[in-house]
PDB file of C-alpha atoms in Angstrom:
ATOM      1  CA  MET F   1      19.892 -42.628  28.129  1.00 55.00           C
ATOM      2  CA  ARG F   2      19.307 -39.471  30.126  1.00 59.00           C
ATOM      3  CA  LYS F   3      16.228 -37.403  29.211  1.00 57.00           C
ATOM      4  CA  SER F   4      18.278 -34.283  28.471  1.00 58.00           C
ATOM      5  CA  THR F   5      20.489 -36.234  26.037  1.00 60.00           C
ATOM      6  CA  LEU F   6      17.433 -37.667  24.266  1.00 59.00           C
ATOM      7  CA  MET F   7      15.864 -34.230  23.901  1.00 63.00           C
ATOM      8  CA  PHE F   8      19.139 -32.889  22.505  1.00 58.00           C
ATOM      9  CA  LEU F   9      19.315 -35.661  19.881  1.00 59.00           C
ATOM     10  CA  ILE F  10      15.682 -35.056  18.890  1.00 58.00           C
ATOM     11  CA  PHE F  11      16.475 -31.341  18.522  1.00 58.00           C
ATOM     12  CA  ILE F  12      19.467 -32.078  16.287  1.00 56.00           C
ATOM     13  CA  PHE F  13      17.385 -34.442  14.157  1.00 56.00           C
ATOM     14  CA  LEU F  14      14.620 -31.873  13.666  1.00 57.00           C
ATOM     15  CA  LEU F  15      17.186 -29.198  12.839  1.00 51.00           C
ATOM     16  CA  ILE F  16      18.761 -31.406  10.153  1.00 53.00           C
ATOM     17  CA  VAL F  17      15.312 -32.161   8.660  1.00 52.00           C
ATOM     18  CA  THR F  18      14.397 -28.461   8.641  1.00 57.00           C
ATOM     19  CA  LEU F  19      17.671 -27.396   7.026  1.00 48.00           C
ATOM     20  CA  THR F  20      17.435 -30.162   4.417  1.00 50.00           C
ATOM     21  CA  THR F  21      13.846 -29.206   3.543  1.00 56.00           C
ATOM     22  CA  SER F  22      14.803 -25.537   3.262  1.00 53.00           C
ATOM     23  CA  LEU F  23      17.740 -26.419   1.024  1.00 45.00           C
ATOM     24  CA  ILE F  24      15.531 -28.532  -1.265  1.00 47.00           C
ATOM     25  CA  ASN F  25      12.929 -25.771  -1.474  1.00 54.00           C
ATOM     26  CA  SER F  26      15.622 -23.204  -2.258  1.00 46.00           C
ATOM     27  CA  ILE F  27      17.036 -25.377  -5.020  1.00 44.00           C
ATOM     28  CA  GLN F  28      13.559 -25.944  -6.485  1.00 47.00           C
ATOM     29  CA  SER F  29      12.754 -22.224  -6.268  1.00 48.00           C
ATOM     30  CA  PHE F  30      16.044 -21.326  -7.944  1.00 44.00           C
ATOM     31  CA  ALA F  31      15.416 -23.870 -10.705  1.00 47.00           C
ATOM     32  CA  ALA F  32      11.936 -22.472 -11.305  1.00 50.00           C
ATOM     33  CA  MET F  33      13.151 -18.864 -11.277  1.00 49.00           C
ATOM     34  CA  SER F  34      15.959 -19.705 -13.713  1.00 51.00           C
ATOM     35  CA  ASP F  35      13.274 -20.383 -16.348  1.00 66.00           C
ATOM     36  CA  TYR F  36      11.953 -16.830 -16.043  1.00 70.00           C
ATOM     37  CA  GLN F  37      13.173 -14.134 -18.407  1.00 81.00           C
ATOM     38  CA  LYS F  38      12.622 -10.427 -18.656  1.00 81.00           C
ATOM     39  CA  ALA F  39       9.584  -9.757 -20.817  1.00 78.00           C
ATOM     40  CA  GLY F  40      11.197  -6.880 -22.699  1.00 82.00           C
ATOM     41  CA  PHE F  41       8.302  -4.527 -21.932  1.00 84.00           C
ATOM     42  CA  ASN F  42       6.293  -3.604 -18.850  1.00 87.00           C
ATOM     43  CA  SER F  43       2.994  -2.767 -20.522  1.00 87.00           C
ATOM     44  CA  GLY F  44       1.334  -5.150 -22.990  1.00 88.00           C
ATOM     45  CA  VAL F  45      -1.678  -5.031 -25.267  1.00 86.00           C
ATOM     46  CA  VAL F  46      -3.906  -8.051 -25.923  1.00 86.00           C
ATOM     47  CA  LYS F  47      -3.982  -9.037 -29.595  1.00 82.00           C
ATOM     48  CA  ALA F  48      -6.507 -11.902 -29.434  1.00 75.00           C
ATOM     49  CA  GLY F  49     -10.256 -11.297 -29.419  1.00 71.00           C
ATOM     50  CA  ILE F  50     -10.703 -13.136 -26.102  1.00 74.00           C
ATOM     51  CA  LEU F  51      -7.676 -14.456 -24.219  1.00 84.00           C
ATOM     52  CA  ASN F  52      -7.734 -16.868 -21.256  1.00 85.00           C
ATOM     53  CA  VAL F  53      -5.467 -15.976 -18.328  1.00 89.00           C
ATOM     54  CA  ARG F  54      -4.255 -19.154 -16.586  1.00 90.00           C
ATOM     55  CA  ILE F  55      -2.613 -19.813 -13.228  1.00 87.00           C
ATOM     56  CA  GLY F  56       0.422 -21.401 -14.893  1.00 87.00           C
ATOM     57  CA  PRO F  57       2.371 -21.532 -18.170  1.00 87.00           C
ATOM     58  CA  GLY F  58       0.337 -24.164 -20.018  1.00 87.00           C
ATOM     59  CA  LEU F  59      -3.091 -24.985 -21.416  1.00 87.00           C
ATOM     60  CA  ASP F  60      -3.660 -27.584 -18.676  1.00 89.00           C
ATOM     61  CA  TYR F  61      -3.754 -24.913 -15.960  1.00 89.00           C
ATOM     62  CA  PRO F  62      -7.154 -23.539 -14.844  1.00 87.00           C
ATOM     63  CA  VAL F  63      -8.384 -20.193 -16.164  1.00 85.00           C
ATOM     64  CA  VAL F  64      -8.219 -17.283 -13.702  1.00 82.00           C
ATOM     65  CA  CYS F  65     -10.028 -14.720 -15.861  1.00 84.00           C
ATOM     66  CA  ARG F  66     -10.179 -13.427 -19.425  1.00 81.00           C
ATOM     67  CA  VAL F  67      -8.745 -10.362 -21.107  1.00 82.00           C
ATOM     68  CA  TYR F  68      -9.883  -8.920 -24.411  1.00 79.00           C
ATOM     69  CA  GLN F  69      -8.458  -7.439 -27.573  1.00 75.00           C
ATOM     70  CA  GLY F  70      -7.077  -3.983 -26.921  1.00 77.00           C
ATOM     71  CA  ASP F  71      -6.853  -4.432 -23.130  1.00 80.00           C
ATOM     72  CA  ILE F  72      -3.690  -3.013 -21.565  1.00 84.00           C
ATOM     73  CA  VAL F  73      -2.040  -5.258 -18.934  1.00 88.00           C
ATOM     74  CA  ARG F  74       1.039  -5.095 -16.741  1.00 89.00           C
ATOM     75  CA  VAL F  75       3.757  -7.560 -17.733  1.00 91.00           C
ATOM     76  CA  TYR F  76       6.189  -8.916 -15.151  1.00 90.00           C
ATOM     77  CA  ALA F  77       8.124 -11.784 -16.697  1.00 87.00           C
ATOM     78  CA  LYS F  78       8.243 -14.487 -19.365  1.00 88.00           C
ATOM     79  CA  ILE F  79       8.514 -18.268 -18.902  1.00 86.00           C
ATOM     80  CA  ASN F  80       8.467 -20.980 -21.530  1.00 84.00           C
ATOM     81  CA  GLY F  81       6.633 -18.859 -24.100  1.00 87.00           C
ATOM     82  CA  TRP F  82       4.128 -17.414 -21.583  1.00 90.00           C
ATOM     83  CA  TYR F  83       3.903 -13.949 -20.027  1.00 90.00           C
ATOM     84  CA  LEU F  84       3.076 -13.331 -16.364  1.00 91.00           C
ATOM     85  CA  ILE F  85       0.557 -10.467 -16.381  1.00 88.00           C
ATOM     86  CA  GLN F  86      -1.819  -8.487 -14.175  1.00 89.00           C
ATOM     87  CA  ASN F  87      -5.006  -6.869 -15.474  1.00 82.00           C
ATOM     88  CA  ASP F  88      -6.860  -3.761 -14.290  1.00 74.00           C
ATOM     89  CA  PHE F  89      -8.880  -5.811 -11.799  1.00 70.00           C
ATOM     90  CA  ASN F  90      -5.666  -7.132 -10.185  1.00 73.00           C
ATOM     91  CA  PHE F  91      -6.069 -10.686 -11.451  1.00 81.00           C
ATOM     92  CA  VAL F  92      -2.622 -12.222 -11.961  1.00 87.00           C
ATOM     93  CA  GLY F  93      -1.913 -15.105 -14.325  1.00 88.00           C
ATOM     94  CA  MET F  94      -0.217 -16.207 -17.510  1.00 89.00           C
ATOM     95  CA  VAL F  95      -1.000 -15.801 -21.208  1.00 91.00           C
ATOM     96  CA  ARG F  96       0.675 -17.151 -24.323  1.00 89.00           C
ATOM     97  CA  GLU F  97       3.259 -14.811 -25.799  1.00 88.00           C
ATOM     98  CA  ASP F  98       1.717 -15.079 -29.292  1.00 87.00           C
ATOM     99  CA  TYR F  99      -1.325 -13.098 -28.161  1.00 84.00           C
ATOM    100  CA  LEU F 100       0.365 -10.237 -26.317  1.00 88.00           C
ATOM    101  CA  GLY F 101       2.381  -7.383 -27.758  1.00 87.00           C
ATOM    102  CA  SER F 102       4.181  -4.318 -26.489  1.00 86.00           C
ATOM    103  CA  ALA F 103       1.717  -1.493 -25.840  1.00 79.00           C
ATOM    104  CA  ALA F 104       4.396   1.066 -26.684  1.00 74.00           C
ATOM    105  CA  GLU F 105       5.224  -0.511 -30.040  1.00 68.00           C
ATOM    106  CA  SER F 106       1.569  -0.949 -30.994  1.00 59.00           C
ATOM    107  CA  GLY F 107       0.747   2.653 -30.132  1.00 51.00           C
ATOM    108  CA  SER F 108      -2.253   1.502 -28.104  1.00 45.00           C
ATOM    109  CA  ASN F 109      -4.348   4.125 -26.362  1.00 42.00           C
ATOM    110  CA  GLN F 110      -3.864   3.826 -22.601  1.00 39.00           C
ATOM    111  CA  ASN F 111      -5.744   6.915 -21.429  1.00 35.00           C
ATOM    112  CA  GLY F 112      -9.237   5.393 -21.403  1.00 36.00           C
ATOM    113  CA  SER F 113     -10.485   7.415 -24.357  1.00 34.00           C
ATOM    114  CA  THR F 114     -13.551   6.185 -26.183  1.00 35.00           C
ATOM    115  CA  ASN F 115     -13.413   4.213 -29.404  1.00 39.00           C
ATOM    116  CA  SER F 116     -15.098   1.164 -30.902  1.00 42.00           C
ATOM    117  CA  SER F 117     -11.942  -0.971 -31.211  1.00 50.00           C
ATOM    118  CA  GLY F 118     -11.029  -3.803 -28.914  1.00 68.00           C
ATOM    119  CA  ILE F 119     -14.509  -5.311 -28.538  1.00 83.00           C
ATOM    120  CA  SER F 120     -15.515  -8.795 -29.577  1.00 87.00           C
ATOM    121  CA  PRO F 121     -17.616  -9.457 -32.704  1.00 90.00           C
ATOM    122  CA  GLU F 122     -20.665 -10.290 -30.556  1.00 93.00           C
ATOM    123  CA  GLU F 123     -20.254  -7.120 -28.524  1.00 93.00           C
ATOM    124  CA  GLN F 124     -19.963  -5.139 -31.754  1.00 93.00           C
ATOM    125  CA  GLN F 125     -23.103  -6.865 -33.065  1.00 95.00           C
ATOM    126  CA  LEU F 126     -25.094  -5.747 -30.029  1.00 96.00           C
ATOM    127  CA  LEU F 127     -23.707  -2.224 -30.261  1.00 96.00           C
ATOM    128  CA  ASN F 128     -24.721  -2.042 -33.923  1.00 96.00           C
ATOM    129  CA  LEU F 129     -28.263  -3.210 -33.156  1.00 96.00           C
ATOM    130  CA  ILE F 130     -28.666  -0.655 -30.394  1.00 97.00           C
ATOM    131  CA  ASN F 131     -27.179   2.261 -32.304  1.00 96.00           C
ATOM    132  CA  GLN F 132     -29.329   1.474 -35.340  1.00 97.00           C
ATOM    133  CA  THR F 133     -32.392   1.539 -33.088  1.00 97.00           C
ATOM    134  CA  ARG F 134     -31.309   4.865 -31.603  1.00 97.00           C
ATOM    135  CA  LYS F 135     -30.677   6.256 -35.083  1.00 96.00           C
ATOM    136  CA  ASN F 136     -34.160   5.198 -36.212  1.00 97.00           C
ATOM    137  CA  ALA F 137     -35.538   7.087 -33.210  1.00 97.00           C
ATOM    138  CA  GLY F 138     -33.504  10.204 -34.006  1.00 97.00           C
ATOM    139  CA  ILE F 139     -31.100   9.708 -31.072  1.00 96.00           C
ATOM    140  CA  SER F 140     -27.329   9.990 -31.291  1.00 96.00           C
ATOM    141  CA  ASN F 141     -25.161   6.862 -31.222  1.00 96.00           C
ATOM    142  CA  LEU F 142     -23.676   5.479 -28.028  1.00 96.00           C
ATOM    143  CA  LYS F 143     -19.880   5.631 -27.891  1.00 95.00           C
ATOM    144  CA  ILE F 144     -17.773   2.853 -26.424  1.00 93.00           C
ATOM    145  CA  ASP F 145     -16.080   3.659 -23.122  1.00 93.00           C
ATOM    146  CA  SER F 146     -13.132   1.400 -22.315  1.00 88.00           C
ATOM    147  CA  THR F 147     -13.781   1.308 -18.556  1.00 91.00           C
ATOM    148  CA  LEU F 148     -17.478   0.508 -19.007  1.00 94.00           C
ATOM    149  CA  ILE F 149     -16.449  -2.317 -21.355  1.00 92.00           C
ATOM    150  CA  LYS F 150     -14.242  -3.780 -18.625  1.00 89.00           C
ATOM    151  CA  LEU F 151     -16.927  -3.382 -15.961  1.00 93.00           C
ATOM    152  CA  SER F 152     -19.592  -4.973 -18.175  1.00 95.00           C
ATOM    153  CA  ARG F 153     -17.355  -7.947 -18.905  1.00 92.00           C
ATOM    154  CA  LEU F 154     -16.451  -8.308 -15.240  1.00 90.00           C
ATOM    155  CA  LYS F 155     -20.148  -8.273 -14.281  1.00 93.00           C
ATOM    156  CA  ALA F 156     -21.016 -10.819 -16.994  1.00 93.00           C
ATOM    157  CA  GLU F 157     -18.206 -13.142 -15.892  1.00 89.00           C
ATOM    158  CA  ASP F 158     -19.266 -12.725 -12.256  1.00 90.00           C
ATOM    159  CA  MET F 159     -22.869 -13.726 -13.024  1.00 93.00           C
ATOM    160  CA  SER F 160     -21.820 -16.658 -15.214  1.00 90.00           C
ATOM    161  CA  GLY F 161     -19.135 -17.947 -12.842  1.00 86.00           C
ATOM    162  CA  ASN F 162     -21.155 -17.542  -9.639  1.00 89.00           C
ATOM    163  CA  ASN F 163     -24.486 -18.689 -11.085  1.00 91.00           C
ATOM    164  CA  TYR F 164     -26.722 -15.726 -10.312  1.00 94.00           C
ATOM    165  CA  PHE F 165     -28.725 -13.248 -12.361  1.00 96.00           C
ATOM    166  CA  ALA F 166     -29.234  -9.824 -10.812  1.00 96.00           C
ATOM    167  CA  HIS F 167     -28.194  -6.195 -11.144  1.00 96.00           C
ATOM    168  CA  THR F 168     -26.567  -6.315  -7.713  1.00 94.00           C
ATOM    169  CA  SER F 169     -23.457  -8.462  -7.477  1.00 92.00           C
ATOM    170  CA  PRO F 170     -22.579 -10.170  -4.171  1.00 90.00           C
ATOM    171  CA  ALA F 171     -18.949  -9.217  -4.843  1.00 85.00           C
ATOM    172  CA  TYR F 172     -19.146  -5.809  -6.555  1.00 87.00           C
ATOM    173  CA  GLY F 173     -22.473  -4.342  -5.455  1.00 92.00           C
ATOM    174  CA  SER F 174     -24.710  -2.372  -7.809  1.00 95.00           C
ATOM    175  CA  PRO F 175     -23.644  -1.066 -11.248  1.00 94.00           C
ATOM    176  CA  PHE F 176     -23.318   2.358  -9.627  1.00 95.00           C
ATOM    177  CA  ASP F 177     -21.034   0.923  -6.943  1.00 93.00           C
ATOM    178  CA  MET F 178     -18.823  -0.552  -9.663  1.00 92.00           C
ATOM    179  CA  MET F 179     -18.679   2.721 -11.581  1.00 93.00           C
ATOM    180  CA  LYS F 180     -17.799   4.631  -8.429  1.00 91.00           C
ATOM    181  CA  GLN F 181     -15.082   2.138  -7.534  1.00 87.00           C
ATOM    182  CA  TYR F 182     -13.434   2.556 -10.936  1.00 86.00           C
ATOM    183  CA  ALA F 183     -13.902   6.340 -11.089  1.00 89.00           C
ATOM    184  CA  VAL F 184     -16.423   6.390 -13.932  1.00 91.00           C
ATOM    185  CA  LYS F 185     -17.915   9.888 -14.117  1.00 91.00           C
ATOM    186  CA  TYR F 186     -21.565  10.225 -15.073  1.00 94.00           C
ATOM    187  CA  LYS F 187     -24.627  12.423 -14.698  1.00 95.00           C
ATOM    188  CA  ALA F 188     -26.950   9.511 -15.500  1.00 96.00           C
ATOM    189  CA  ALA F 189     -26.268   5.770 -15.556  1.00 97.00           C
ATOM    190  CA  GLY F 190     -28.020   2.437 -16.049  1.00 97.00           C
ATOM    191  CA  GLU F 191     -27.570  -1.240 -16.815  1.00 98.00           C
ATOM    192  CA  ASN F 192     -29.269  -3.901 -18.930  1.00 98.00           C
ATOM    193  CA  ILE F 193     -28.629  -7.607 -18.333  1.00 98.00           C
ATOM    194  CA  ALA F 194     -29.827 -10.637 -20.271  1.00 98.00           C
ATOM    195  CA  GLY F 195     -29.440 -14.394 -20.475  1.00 97.00           C
ATOM    196  CA  ASN F 196     -30.042 -15.697 -23.983  1.00 97.00           C
ATOM    197  CA  ALA F 197     -28.746 -18.123 -26.584  1.00 96.00           C
ATOM    198  CA  THR F 198     -28.063 -15.344 -29.115  1.00 96.00           C
ATOM    199  CA  VAL F 199     -27.229 -11.653 -29.194  1.00 96.00           C
ATOM    200  CA  LYS F 200     -30.253 -10.903 -31.378  1.00 97.00           C
ATOM    201  CA  GLY F 201     -32.520 -12.828 -29.006  1.00 97.00           C
ATOM    202  CA  ALA F 202     -31.277 -10.789 -26.046  1.00 97.00           C
ATOM    203  CA  PHE F 203     -31.728  -7.519 -27.943  1.00 97.00           C
ATOM    204  CA  ASP F 204     -35.269  -8.438 -28.982  1.00 97.00           C
ATOM    205  CA  ALA F 205     -36.126  -9.321 -25.376  1.00 97.00           C
ATOM    206  CA  TRP F 206     -34.798  -5.958 -24.191  1.00 98.00           C
ATOM    207  CA  MET F 207     -36.887  -4.105 -26.759  1.00 97.00           C
ATOM    208  CA  LYS F 208     -40.023  -5.886 -25.479  1.00 97.00           C
ATOM    209  CA  SER F 209     -39.268  -4.781 -21.908  1.00 97.00           C
ATOM    210  CA  GLU F 210     -40.248  -1.216 -21.066  1.00 96.00           C
ATOM    211  CA  SER F 211     -37.408  -0.620 -18.591  1.00 96.00           C
ATOM    212  CA  HIS F 212     -34.706  -2.099 -20.835  1.00 97.00           C
ATOM    213  CA  LYS F 213     -36.006  -0.280 -23.908  1.00 97.00           C
ATOM    214  CA  LYS F 214     -36.016   2.957 -21.915  1.00 97.00           C
ATOM    215  CA  ASN F 215     -32.282   2.564 -21.246  1.00 97.00           C
ATOM    216  CA  ILE F 216     -31.548   1.830 -24.901  1.00 98.00           C
ATOM    217  CA  LEU F 217     -33.435   4.917 -26.097  1.00 98.00           C
ATOM    218  CA  ASN F 218     -32.414   7.222 -23.263  1.00 97.00           C
ATOM    219  CA  LYS F 219     -31.252  10.524 -24.770  1.00 97.00           C
ATOM    220  CA  ASN F 220     -29.234  11.266 -21.637  1.00 97.00           C
ATOM    221  CA  PHE F 221     -26.918   8.300 -22.248  1.00 97.00           C
ATOM    222  CA  ASN F 222     -24.029   8.823 -24.658  1.00 95.00           C
ATOM    223  CA  TYR F 223     -21.440   6.239 -23.525  1.00 96.00           C
ATOM    224  CA  THR F 224     -21.712   2.489 -23.095  1.00 97.00           C
ATOM    225  CA  GLY F 225     -19.877  -0.709 -22.325  1.00 96.00           C
ATOM    226  CA  ILE F 226     -20.887  -4.237 -23.352  1.00 96.00           C
ATOM    227  CA  GLY F 227     -19.759  -7.585 -21.961  1.00 94.00           C
ATOM    228  CA  ILE F 228     -20.789 -10.976 -23.338  1.00 94.00           C
ATOM    229  CA  VAL F 229     -19.598 -14.322 -21.941  1.00 92.00           C
ATOM    230  CA  ASP F 230     -20.691 -17.935 -22.309  1.00 91.00           C
ATOM    231  CA  SER F 231     -23.157 -19.346 -19.787  1.00 92.00           C
ATOM    232  CA  LYS F 232     -24.013 -22.979 -19.042  1.00 91.00           C
ATOM    233  CA  VAL F 233     -27.517 -21.920 -18.010  1.00 93.00           C
ATOM    234  CA  TYR F 234     -28.514 -19.393 -20.676  1.00 95.00           C
ATOM    235  CA  GLY F 235     -26.037 -19.901 -23.485  1.00 95.00           C
ATOM    236  CA  LYS F 236     -24.777 -16.356 -23.065  1.00 96.00           C
ATOM    237  CA  ILE F 237     -24.787 -13.688 -20.360  1.00 96.00           C
ATOM    238  CA  LEU F 238     -25.001 -10.149 -21.735  1.00 97.00           C
ATOM    239  CA  VAL F 239     -24.377  -6.965 -19.772  1.00 98.00           C
ATOM    240  CA  GLN F 240     -24.640  -3.429 -21.076  1.00 98.00           C
ATOM    241  CA  GLN F 241     -23.816  -0.459 -18.876  1.00 97.00           C
ATOM    242  CA  PHE F 242     -24.783   3.097 -19.828  1.00 98.00           C
ATOM    243  CA  ALA F 243     -23.448   6.487 -18.786  1.00 97.00           C
ATOM    244  CA  GLY F 244     -24.451  10.034 -19.609  1.00 96.00           C
ATOM    245  CA  ARG F 245     -21.952  12.882 -19.295  1.00 93.00           C
TER     246      ARG F 245
END
């Protein structure tokens, strides 16, 4: 057989393989896409206290990140009882439909205004301890800021997931870098971090530390965010960010 004929036959064979593979992939993609439905709304609100976002529509898929009660997320599609969503930090994944509702129907606040809703019971516990301490000292309560809540949770998850304990994150920089990146306005700002088995234990440790106590009783701070996540090393990682405006 002449060399040119052999090369031609090899070319035809490779072309057939390529076309067949493309056809199979197209059929598989079409089958997968046929399971997707319109979500019915573009903006959703998280109804669960803490909700795992997974890389696929099932509990066996790994967790990408977490979202929290009251968080507003973008909703793209629905598949097999799961919503495909994107949060404010551009993490994309899937959550169960039972724990997500329409932001429009719920009347959720999407303008970043401050309120004490949408935080976990442990975060509320820490806020109560700190505001009671400020009240005892004759200082006004700290108000919850929704963006600071998200930043504090992101920082806590970053420390827990990447096994470090420091104010400066390898990924996000300092607390001030994070605030600047997410357009948090402030005249004064600070951050407390802790690793402890309990919320009360972390609070007590902060009150025994001069620098942490100074943040808690700082009259120039009037807004705060708190993030608490589980940690294999400490039990819990706690982050509290402060801002004064």
